[in-house]
Amino acid sequence: IIKAFSIELVIVLGSDKTYAKLKGDASSLQEPRQRSPVMVVKLKKSGGVVGRNQSHRRLARSHAVHR
């Protein structure tokens, strides 16, 4: 997707694993004719962010569908 849309900036929120993976992949996505390299930036999650597990998300989707 990064290559298809010529994306120059990827922002990762709070995931060290995803950041490391994308940072490593970004160098292989660099094309010789491209003006600027793909930048991968990691930002911390806001203090108000609440993580939700898979079962909670599934239940929330189910309630939204059955309204």
XYZ file of C-alpha atoms in Angstrom:
67
model
C 0.000 0.000 0.000
C 2.860 2.362 0.840
C 4.392 1.822 -2.573
C 1.098 1.852 -4.495
C 0.039 5.241 -3.100
C 3.563 6.743 -2.959
C 3.233 7.370 0.766
C 6.077 9.345 2.305
C 5.082 9.302 5.996
C 3.788 6.459 8.175
C 2.723 7.195 11.761
C 2.642 4.332 14.267
C 0.772 4.840 17.549
C 2.287 3.045 20.528
C 3.325 -0.246 18.957
C 7.044 -1.004 19.219
C 6.695 -4.196 17.188
C 4.847 -2.519 14.308
C 7.253 0.425 14.346
C 10.316 -1.835 14.150
C 8.791 -3.886 11.313
C 7.817 -0.847 9.249
C 11.113 0.922 9.918
C 12.978 -2.111 8.566
C 10.669 -2.433 5.576
C 10.836 1.292 4.752
C 14.401 1.071 3.498
C 13.483 -1.676 1.039
C 10.586 0.433 -0.288
C 12.871 3.297 -1.299
C 12.896 3.728 -5.060
C 15.819 5.389 -6.846
C 13.565 7.954 -8.570
C 11.606 8.846 -5.443
C 12.389 12.328 -4.117
C 12.171 11.638 -0.407
C 12.485 8.417 1.617
C 9.576 6.808 3.428
C 9.620 8.169 6.986
C 8.282 6.040 9.827
C 7.445 7.967 12.999
C 6.377 6.478 16.331
C 4.097 8.465 18.625
C 3.027 7.630 22.155
C -0.610 6.879 22.798
C -2.558 9.556 24.603
C -3.066 9.001 28.328
C -6.804 8.598 27.729
C -6.429 5.681 25.318
C -7.972 2.465 26.594
C -6.936 -0.857 25.087
C -9.737 -3.273 24.255
C -9.296 -6.987 23.739
C -10.753 -8.970 20.872
C -13.807 -10.238 22.770
C -14.773 -6.701 23.808
C -14.491 -5.435 20.201
C -16.529 -8.399 18.943
C -19.274 -7.707 21.498
C -19.331 -3.988 20.619
C -19.661 -4.785 16.895
C -22.441 -7.249 17.601
C -24.398 -4.665 19.605
C -23.909 -2.037 16.885
C -25.166 -4.410 14.174
C -28.237 -5.505 16.132
C -29.451 -1.976 16.938
